Coordinates of C-alpha atoms and ligand atoms in Angstrom, one line a residue:
M25 CA -75.3 -70.0 -139.7
N26 CA -76.0 -70.2 -143.4
A27 CA -78.8 -70.4 -145.9
V28 CA -77.1 -72.2 -148.7
S29 CA -77.8 -75.7 -150.0
P30 CA -75.0 -78.2 -149.3
A31 CA -72.8 -79.7 -152.0
R32 CA -71.3 -83.2 -152.1
G33 CA -67.8 -82.1 -151.2
G34 CA -68.5 -80.5 -147.8
R35 CA -67.2 -81.6 -144.4
L36 CA -68.8 -84.4 -142.6
I37 CA -70.2 -83.4 -139.2
V38 CA -71.1 -86.4 -137.0
V39 CA -73.2 -85.7 -133.9
S40 CA -73.8 -88.3 -131.2
N41 CA -74.2 -88.2 -127.5
R42 CA -71.4 -90.6 -126.9
V43 CA -68.1 -89.5 -128.6
A44 CA -65.1 -91.9 -128.8
L45 CA -62.4 -89.4 -128.0
P46 CA -58.8 -90.1 -129.2
R47 CA -57.2 -93.0 -127.2
Q48 CA -60.5 -94.1 -125.7
T49 CA -61.8 -97.6 -126.2
A50 CA -64.9 -97.2 -128.3
T51 CA -67.7 -99.2 -126.6
G52 CA -70.8 -100.0 -128.6
G53 CA -71.5 -100.1 -132.3
L54 CA -72.2 -96.5 -132.8
A55 CA -68.9 -95.2 -131.5
S56 CA -66.8 -97.7 -133.4
A57 CA -68.7 -97.2 -136.6
M58 CA -68.5 -93.4 -136.4
R59 CA -64.8 -93.5 -135.5
S60 CA -63.9 -95.4 -138.7
A61 CA -66.3 -93.3 -140.9
L62 CA -64.6 -90.1 -139.7
Q63 CA -61.1 -91.5 -139.9
E64 CA -61.6 -92.4 -143.5
R65 CA -63.2 -89.2 -144.6
G66 CA -62.1 -86.6 -142.0
G67 CA -64.5 -84.1 -140.4
L68 CA -65.9 -83.0 -137.1
W69 CA -67.4 -85.1 -134.3
F70 CA -69.7 -83.2 -131.9
G71 CA -71.2 -84.4 -128.7
W72 CA -71.0 -84.9 -125.0
S73 CA -67.5 -85.0 -123.5
G74 CA -68.4 -87.9 -121.2
K75 CA -67.7 -85.6 -118.2
I76 CA -70.0 -84.2 -115.5
A77 CA -69.3 -80.6 -114.5
N78 CA -70.7 -78.3 -111.9
Q79 CA -72.9 -76.7 -114.5
T80 CA -73.7 -77.0 -118.2
A81 CA -71.8 -74.0 -119.4
G82 CA -72.1 -75.0 -123.1
T83 CA -68.4 -74.3 -123.6
L84 CA -66.9 -76.5 -126.3
R85 CA -63.5 -78.3 -125.9
Y86 CA -61.6 -79.0 -129.1
Q87 CA -59.2 -81.8 -129.8
Q88 CA -57.6 -82.9 -133.1
D89 CA -56.6 -86.4 -134.0
G90 CA -55.4 -86.8 -137.6
P91 CA -58.2 -85.8 -139.9
V92 CA -60.8 -85.7 -137.1
R93 CA -61.7 -82.7 -135.0
Y94 CA -63.6 -83.2 -131.8
A95 CA -65.9 -80.6 -130.3
T96 CA -67.4 -81.8 -127.0
M97 CA -69.1 -80.2 -124.0
D98 CA -69.6 -81.2 -120.4
L99 CA -73.0 -81.6 -118.9
S100 CA -74.1 -80.7 -115.3
R101 CA -75.2 -83.6 -113.0
S102 CA -78.8 -82.5 -113.3
D103 CA -78.8 -82.2 -117.1
H104 CA -77.1 -85.5 -117.4
D105 CA -79.6 -87.2 -115.0
H106 CA -82.6 -85.9 -116.9
F107 CA -81.3 -86.1 -120.4
Y108 CA -79.2 -89.3 -120.5
D109 CA -80.2 -91.4 -117.5
G110 CA -83.8 -90.1 -117.5
Y111 CA -85.4 -89.4 -120.8
A112 CA -82.9 -91.2 -123.1
N113 CA -82.4 -94.3 -121.0
R114 CA -85.5 -94.7 -118.8
T115 CA -88.1 -93.5 -121.3
L116 CA -86.9 -93.9 -124.9
W117 CA -84.6 -96.9 -124.5
P118 CA -87.1 -99.3 -123.0
L119 CA -89.8 -98.1 -125.4
L120 CA -87.6 -98.6 -128.4
H121 CA -86.7 -102.1 -127.2
Y122 CA -90.3 -103.2 -126.8
R123 CA -90.4 -102.8 -123.0
P124 CA -93.3 -100.4 -122.3
D125 CA -93.5 -102.0 -118.8
L126 CA -90.2 -100.4 -118.0
V127 CA -90.9 -96.9 -119.4
D128 CA -90.5 -94.3 -116.8
Y129 CA -92.2 -91.1 -118.0
N130 CA -91.4 -88.0 -116.2
R131 CA -92.0 -84.5 -117.5
G132 CA -88.8 -83.2 -115.8
H133 CA -86.8 -85.8 -117.9
L134 CA -88.4 -84.6 -121.1
D135 CA -87.6 -81.0 -120.2
G136 CA -84.0 -81.9 -119.5
Y137 CA -83.8 -83.8 -122.8
L138 CA -85.1 -80.9 -124.8
R139 CA -82.8 -78.4 -122.9
V140 CA -79.7 -80.4 -123.8
N141 CA -80.8 -80.8 -127.4
R142 CA -81.4 -77.1 -127.6
L143 CA -78.0 -76.4 -126.3
F144 CA -76.4 -78.8 -128.7
A145 CA -78.3 -77.0 -131.5
E146 CA -77.1 -73.6 -130.4
R147 CA -73.4 -74.6 -130.3
L148 CA -73.5 -76.7 -133.3
A149 CA -75.2 -74.1 -135.5
E150 CA -72.3 -71.8 -134.9
L151 CA -69.9 -74.4 -136.4
I152 CA -71.8 -75.3 -139.5
E153 CA -70.5 -74.2 -142.9
P154 CA -72.7 -74.0 -146.0
D155 CA -71.4 -77.3 -147.6
D156 CA -71.3 -79.4 -144.5
V157 CA -73.3 -82.6 -144.4
I158 CA -74.6 -83.4 -140.9
W159 CA -75.1 -86.9 -139.6
I160 CA -76.9 -87.1 -136.3
N161 CA -77.1 -90.3 -134.4
D162 CA -79.5 -92.1 -132.2
Y163 CA -82.4 -91.6 -129.8
H164 CA -80.7 -89.1 -127.6
L165 CA -80.9 -86.5 -130.3
I166 CA -84.2 -87.0 -132.1
P167 CA -85.3 -83.3 -132.1
L168 CA -81.9 -81.8 -133.0
A169 CA -82.6 -81.3 -136.7
A170 CA -85.8 -79.5 -136.0
M171 CA -83.9 -77.2 -133.6
L172 CA -81.2 -76.6 -136.2
R173 CA -83.8 -75.8 -138.8
Q174 CA -85.3 -73.2 -136.4
R175 CA -81.8 -71.6 -136.5
H176 CA -82.0 -71.5 -140.3
I177 CA -79.7 -74.4 -141.0
R178 CA -80.6 -75.7 -144.4
N179 CA -77.8 -78.2 -144.9
R180 CA -78.5 -81.9 -145.6
I181 CA -79.2 -83.5 -142.3
G182 CA -79.4 -87.3 -141.8
F183 CA -80.4 -89.2 -138.8
F184 CA -79.5 -92.8 -138.0
L185 CA -81.4 -94.8 -135.4
H186 CA -79.1 -97.5 -133.9
T187 CA -81.9 -99.1 -132.0
P188 CA -85.0 -100.9 -133.2
L189 CA -88.1 -98.9 -133.9
P190 CA -91.2 -100.6 -132.6
A191 CA -94.6 -100.6 -134.3
D192 CA -96.9 -97.5 -134.2
G193 CA -99.1 -99.2 -131.6
L194 CA -96.3 -99.1 -129.1
L195 CA -94.9 -95.7 -130.2
I196 CA -98.2 -94.0 -129.3
T197 CA -97.9 -95.2 -125.7
L198 CA -95.2 -92.5 -125.3
P199 CA -96.7 -89.3 -123.7
R200 CA -96.5 -86.4 -126.2
H201 CA -95.2 -88.7 -128.9
R202 CA -96.4 -86.5 -131.7
E203 CA -94.3 -83.5 -130.5
L204 CA -91.2 -85.6 -130.3
L205 CA -91.5 -88.1 -133.2
G206 CA -93.0 -85.5 -135.5
T207 CA -89.6 -83.7 -135.4
L208 CA -88.1 -86.5 -137.4
A209 CA -89.6 -84.9 -140.5
S210 CA -86.9 -82.2 -140.2
Y211 CA -84.3 -84.6 -141.4
D212 CA -83.7 -85.3 -145.1
L213 CA -82.9 -88.9 -144.6
I214 CA -83.7 -91.3 -141.7
G215 CA -81.6 -94.5 -141.6
L216 CA -82.8 -97.6 -140.0
H217 CA -81.3 -101.1 -139.7
T218 CA -84.1 -103.3 -141.0
A219 CA -87.2 -103.2 -143.2
R220 CA -89.3 -103.8 -140.1
D221 CA -88.0 -100.6 -138.5
Q222 CA -88.6 -98.7 -141.7
R223 CA -92.2 -100.0 -141.8
S224 CA -92.8 -98.9 -138.2
L225 CA -91.6 -95.4 -139.1
E226 CA -93.8 -95.1 -142.2
D227 CA -96.8 -96.6 -140.4
Y228 CA -96.4 -94.1 -137.6
F229 CA -96.1 -91.1 -139.9
V230 CA -99.0 -92.2 -142.1
H231 CA -101.4 -93.5 -139.6
E232 CA -100.7 -91.3 -136.6
L233 CA -99.5 -88.1 -138.1
G234 CA -101.4 -88.2 -141.4
A235 CA -98.3 -88.0 -143.6
S236 CA -98.4 -89.2 -147.2
L237 CA -96.2 -92.0 -148.4
R238 CA -94.9 -92.0 -151.9
R239 CA -92.7 -94.3 -154.0
G240 CA -89.2 -94.9 -152.9
H241 CA -90.1 -94.6 -149.2
R242 CA -90.6 -90.8 -149.6
L243 CA -92.7 -89.1 -147.0
R244 CA -94.5 -85.8 -147.0
Y245 CA -95.5 -84.3 -143.7
G246 CA -96.6 -80.7 -143.6
D247 CA -94.1 -78.7 -145.7
R248 CA -91.4 -81.3 -145.2
R249 CA -90.3 -84.1 -147.6
F250 CA -88.0 -86.7 -146.3
R251 CA -87.1 -90.4 -146.9
A252 CA -86.6 -93.5 -144.7
G253 CA -84.0 -96.0 -145.8
V254 CA -82.6 -99.3 -144.7
F255 CA -78.9 -99.3 -144.1
P256 CA -77.7 -102.3 -142.0
I257 CA -74.6 -101.2 -140.2
G258 CA -71.5 -103.3 -140.9
I259 CA -68.1 -103.9 -139.3
D260 CA -64.5 -103.5 -140.6
T261 CA -64.6 -107.1 -141.7
Q262 CA -61.0 -107.3 -143.0
Q263 CA -59.6 -105.6 -139.9
V264 CA -61.5 -107.8 -137.5
A265 CA -60.4 -111.0 -139.3
Q266 CA -56.8 -109.8 -139.2
D267 CA -56.9 -108.8 -135.5
A268 CA -58.4 -112.2 -134.7
K269 CA -55.6 -114.0 -136.5
Q270 CA -52.9 -111.9 -134.9
A271 CA -54.5 -112.3 -131.4
D272 CA -53.4 -115.9 -131.5
S273 CA -50.0 -114.7 -130.3
L274 CA -51.3 -112.7 -127.4
E275 CA -50.5 -113.9 -123.8
E276 CA -54.2 -113.5 -122.8
I277 CA -55.3 -115.9 -125.5
A278 CA -52.7 -118.5 -124.4
Q279 CA -53.9 -118.1 -120.8
L280 CA -57.5 -118.6 -121.9
R281 CA -56.6 -121.7 -123.9
A282 CA -54.6 -123.1 -121.0
S283 CA -57.4 -122.5 -118.6
L284 CA -59.9 -124.3 -120.8
D285 CA -57.8 -127.5 -120.8
G286 CA -59.3 -128.8 -124.0
R287 CA -62.9 -127.8 -123.1
V288 CA -65.1 -126.3 -125.8
L289 CA -65.7 -122.6 -125.3
I290 CA -69.1 -120.9 -125.8
I291 CA -68.9 -117.1 -125.7
G292 CA -71.3 -114.2 -125.2
V293 CA -70.2 -110.5 -125.1
D294 CA -72.8 -107.8 -124.3
R295 CA -73.2 -104.5 -122.6
L296 CA -75.0 -105.4 -119.3
D297 CA -78.5 -104.4 -120.5
Y298 CA -81.9 -106.0 -120.0
S299 CA -82.4 -105.9 -123.8
K300 CA -79.6 -108.4 -124.3
G301 CA -81.6 -111.4 -123.0
L302 CA -78.9 -112.5 -120.5
P303 CA -81.1 -114.1 -117.8
Q304 CA -82.8 -116.2 -120.5
R305 CA -79.4 -117.0 -122.0
F306 CA -78.1 -118.2 -118.7
E307 CA -81.3 -120.3 -118.2
A308 CA -80.9 -121.8 -121.7
Y309 CA -77.3 -122.8 -120.8
A310 CA -78.5 -124.3 -117.5
R311 CA -81.2 -126.2 -119.5
L312 CA -78.4 -127.7 -121.7
L313 CA -76.4 -128.8 -118.7
E314 CA -79.5 -130.3 -117.2
R315 CA -80.5 -132.4 -120.2
A316 CA -77.1 -133.3 -121.5
P317 CA -74.9 -134.6 -118.6
E318 CA -72.4 -135.8 -121.2
M319 CA -71.5 -132.2 -121.8
H320 CA -70.5 -131.6 -118.2
R321 CA -66.8 -130.8 -117.9
K322 CA -66.6 -130.6 -121.7
V323 CA -67.9 -127.1 -122.2
S324 CA -67.3 -123.7 -120.6
F325 CA -69.5 -120.6 -121.2
L326 CA -67.7 -117.3 -121.0
Q327 CA -70.1 -114.4 -120.7
I328 CA -68.4 -111.0 -120.8
A329 CA -70.8 -108.2 -119.7
P330 CA -69.3 -104.8 -119.0
P331 CA -71.7 -102.8 -116.8
S332 CA -73.4 -99.8 -118.4
R333 CA -75.7 -97.0 -117.2
G334 CA -75.1 -98.1 -113.7
T335 CA -77.0 -95.3 -112.1
V336 CA -80.3 -96.4 -113.7
P337 CA -82.2 -98.7 -111.3
E338 CA -83.2 -101.3 -114.0
Y339 CA -79.5 -101.8 -114.8
R340 CA -78.6 -102.3 -111.1
Q341 CA -81.4 -104.8 -110.9
I342 CA -80.3 -106.9 -114.0
R343 CA -76.8 -106.9 -112.6
R344 CA -78.0 -108.4 -109.3
E345 CA -80.2 -110.9 -111.1
L346 CA -77.3 -112.2 -113.3
E347 CA -74.9 -112.5 -110.3
R348 CA -77.5 -114.7 -108.6
S349 CA -78.1 -116.7 -111.7
A350 CA -74.4 -117.3 -112.5
G351 CA -73.8 -118.3 -108.9
H352 CA -76.7 -120.6 -109.0
I353 CA -75.6 -122.4 -112.2
N354 CA -72.0 -122.8 -110.8
G355 CA -73.4 -123.9 -107.4
T356 CA -75.5 -126.6 -109.1
Y357 CA -73.1 -128.0 -111.7
A358 CA -69.5 -127.0 -110.9
A359 CA -66.8 -129.5 -110.0
P360 CA -63.6 -128.8 -108.1
D361 CA -61.8 -128.5 -111.5
W362 CA -64.7 -127.1 -113.6
A363 CA -66.8 -123.9 -113.5
P364 CA -69.5 -124.2 -116.2
I365 CA -70.0 -120.5 -116.4
R366 CA -67.4 -117.7 -116.3
Y367 CA -69.2 -114.4 -115.8
V368 CA -66.9 -111.4 -116.3
N369 CA -67.9 -107.8 -115.8
N370 CA -64.9 -106.1 -117.5
S371 CA -64.6 -104.6 -120.9
F372 CA -61.7 -105.6 -123.2
P373 CA -60.1 -104.1 -126.3
H374 CA -61.7 -105.2 -129.6
S375 CA -58.4 -106.7 -130.8
L376 CA -58.4 -109.1 -127.8
L377 CA -62.1 -109.8 -128.0
S378 CA -61.6 -110.9 -131.6
G379 CA -59.1 -113.5 -130.3
Y380 CA -61.6 -114.8 -127.7
Y381 CA -64.2 -115.0 -130.5
R382 CA -61.8 -117.0 -132.7
H383 CA -61.2 -119.4 -129.9
A384 CA -64.9 -120.0 -129.1
K385 CA -66.7 -122.9 -130.9
V386 CA -70.0 -121.2 -130.4
G387 CA -71.0 -117.5 -130.4
L388 CA -74.1 -117.0 -128.3
V389 CA -75.9 -113.8 -129.2
T390 CA -79.5 -113.8 -128.0
P391 CA -80.8 -110.3 -127.4
M392 CA -84.6 -109.9 -126.8
R393 CA -84.4 -107.0 -129.2
D394 CA -81.4 -105.3 -130.8
G395 CA -81.0 -102.7 -133.5
M396 CA -78.2 -104.6 -135.2
N397 CA -75.8 -106.3 -132.8
L398 CA -72.2 -106.0 -134.1
V399 CA -70.9 -108.7 -131.7
A400 CA -72.7 -111.3 -134.0
K401 CA -70.8 -109.9 -137.0
E402 CA -67.5 -109.7 -135.2
Y403 CA -67.8 -113.2 -134.0
V404 CA -68.3 -114.5 -137.6
A405 CA -65.5 -112.3 -139.0
S406 CA -63.0 -113.6 -136.3
Q407 CA -63.4 -117.2 -137.2
D408 CA -60.7 -119.5 -138.6
P409 CA -61.9 -120.2 -142.2
D410 CA -60.6 -123.8 -141.9
D411 CA -62.3 -124.5 -138.6
P412 CA -65.1 -121.9 -138.0
G413 CA -67.3 -121.8 -135.0
V414 CA -71.1 -121.6 -135.1
L415 CA -73.2 -118.5 -134.4
V416 CA -76.4 -118.9 -132.4
L417 CA -78.4 -115.7 -133.0
S418 CA -81.6 -114.2 -131.9
R419 CA -84.2 -113.6 -134.6
F420 CA -84.9 -110.3 -133.0
A421 CA -81.4 -108.8 -133.6
G422 CA -81.2 -106.7 -136.7
A423 CA -78.2 -108.9 -137.7
A424 CA -80.5 -111.9 -138.2
Q425 CA -81.8 -110.3 -141.4
E426 CA -78.4 -110.7 -143.0
L427 CA -76.9 -113.6 -141.1
S428 CA -79.6 -116.2 -142.1
Q429 CA -77.0 -119.0 -142.0
A430 CA -76.6 -118.6 -138.2
L431 CA -78.7 -120.9 -136.0
L432 CA -81.6 -118.5 -135.5
V433 CA -83.5 -118.7 -132.3
N434 CA -86.3 -117.1 -130.3
P435 CA -84.3 -116.0 -127.2
A436 CA -87.4 -116.3 -124.9
D437 CA -87.7 -120.0 -125.8
T438 CA -84.9 -121.4 -123.6
E439 CA -85.6 -125.0 -124.9
E440 CA -85.0 -123.8 -128.5
V441 CA -81.8 -122.0 -127.5
A442 CA -80.6 -125.2 -125.7
D443 CA -81.4 -127.2 -128.8
A444 CA -79.4 -124.8 -130.9
L445 CA -76.5 -125.0 -128.5
E446 CA -76.5 -128.8 -128.8
Q447 CA -76.8 -128.6 -132.6
A448 CA -73.9 -126.1 -132.7
L449 CA -71.6 -128.2 -130.5
S450 CA -72.1 -131.2 -132.7
M451 CA -72.2 -129.6 -136.1
P452 CA -70.0 -131.3 -138.7
L453 CA -67.1 -129.3 -140.1
A454 CA -68.4 -129.2 -143.7
E455 CA -71.7 -127.6 -142.5
R456 CA -69.8 -125.1 -140.3
R457 CA -67.7 -124.1 -143.2
R458 CA -70.6 -123.7 -145.5
R459 CA -72.6 -121.6 -143.1
W460 CA -69.6 -119.5 -142.2
R461 CA -68.7 -118.8 -145.8
S462 CA -72.1 -117.6 -146.7
M463 CA -72.2 -115.2 -143.7
M464 CA -68.7 -114.0 -144.4
D465 CA -69.7 -113.2 -148.0
V466 CA -72.3 -110.9 -146.6
L467 CA -70.0 -109.2 -144.1
E468 CA -67.3 -108.7 -146.8
K469 CA -69.8 -107.0 -149.1
Q470 CA -71.7 -105.0 -146.6
D471 CA -68.8 -103.8 -144.4
I472 CA -68.5 -100.5 -142.5
T473 CA -67.3 -98.6 -145.5
A474 CA -70.2 -99.8 -147.6
W475 CA -72.6 -98.7 -144.9
R476 CA -71.1 -95.3 -144.5
Q477 CA -71.0 -94.7 -148.3
S478 CA -74.5 -95.9 -148.9
F479 CA -75.9 -93.7 -146.1
L480 CA -74.0 -90.6 -147.1
G481 CA -74.6 -91.3 -150.8
A482 CA -78.3 -91.3 -150.2
L483 CA -78.1 -88.3 -147.9
T484 CA -76.2 -86.1 -150.4
D485 CA -77.9 -87.4 -153.5
Ligands
F6P507 O1 -77.6 -99.4 -129.4 C1 -77.4 -98.1 -129.5 C2 -76.2 -97.6 -128.8 O2 -76.0 -96.2 -129.1 C3 -75.0 -98.4 -129.2 O3 -74.2 -97.9 -130.2 C4 -74.2 -98.5 -127.9 O4 -73.9 -99.9 -127.7 C5 -75.1 -98.0 -126.8 O5 -76.3 -97.7 -127.4 C6 -74.4 -96.9 -126.2 O6 -74.7 -96.9 -124.9 P1 -74.2 -95.7 -123.9 O7 -73.7 -94.6 -124.8 O8 -75.4 -95.4 -123.1 O9 -73.1 -96.3 -123.1

């Protein structure tokens, strides 16, 4: 514990529910972004171990990997069910992704969520030194700063929300929203991906909580002053481009190429989640096949969708729905030597994925809502500059704010997505190069290092 203001040079402490432990494949944007931030700067990564134990003992397990120290704890089945499956993923996740119809509110889940956050606060407070800068991530840990402040932690604490933040009219549908969302004021800086998310936060604080908004997105609520900023997360652009080029020599890429037999590849890669718009995407592809018979046998759509949160009923449901839909499309259009859709439920290392992206003439990224969507950025960075593919991107992914040279679509409008697919498949080389260069310029400038530096710069300023 301490009562001293932090200085610029202190350790970085990253806190997130999901921790990408050494030698684990990092899934999702948060884990890969935090891993590279910590590897560059060094520091401590605190969170859940990914393991379920007989009880939540709160004992921390430490590991060291180069400049990064990991402190993780196991959770009991019941805490995990209430905190992660329950409140985080059955209450907050659907709400944050504009799906109030799926919100399952249960007081027991909220109690579990607060219990785990309190335990994190207790253990973390013991590790914090006066100059440390604390960076807490995502919707699992909203009240953590308030709980640390109760333990007299006065360090700079930043929060980054990796999901969208819906408008205040939706946020107020959450039971006891003031008690939860009001705790965001305990942070010094709240980072969001887009100006729309920032507006939602400010509107909520001003109109629902009576906070005052000053210049520079500074908010005052009770005795707390804090700021909301837009920091669109990036990727390690150079690394992805290099991995994609090198992947050309991998056996798996040669196998994919051989299996395509000259057909054009369309690729989608998403966690199996209802926010990703997969049923609508499948339908749009079926629409393309229906109205453009000349495309038959000439295209192949590879959808990679590693299952996630498989104990949550809505996720089991979407999995069943997609199996049916992929089967239906193949049943309708396949020929003995052609399967129009390849639906794969495995996850693959990033280095191999970048090779798949490079080989695909179209990247199809159509979430109904997404905080950022790093697949869109990785697809662009993986392309061959001489012969780049085309990105078809949902307007409702945060990435659309930066990648305006993608073919932007409303994912619910399956005709529009089918139009974009046709346009992408027939786009002249000069136009593909022009669009790609403009998107790549953005990705080179706003890469993962720039993101980390701008967030931490604003937090420690
Ligand atoms: O979108 C927010 C996020 O934290 C991503 O970083 C990641 O893809 C996902 O959610 C993590 O999911 P989980 O930890 O539940 O597997």
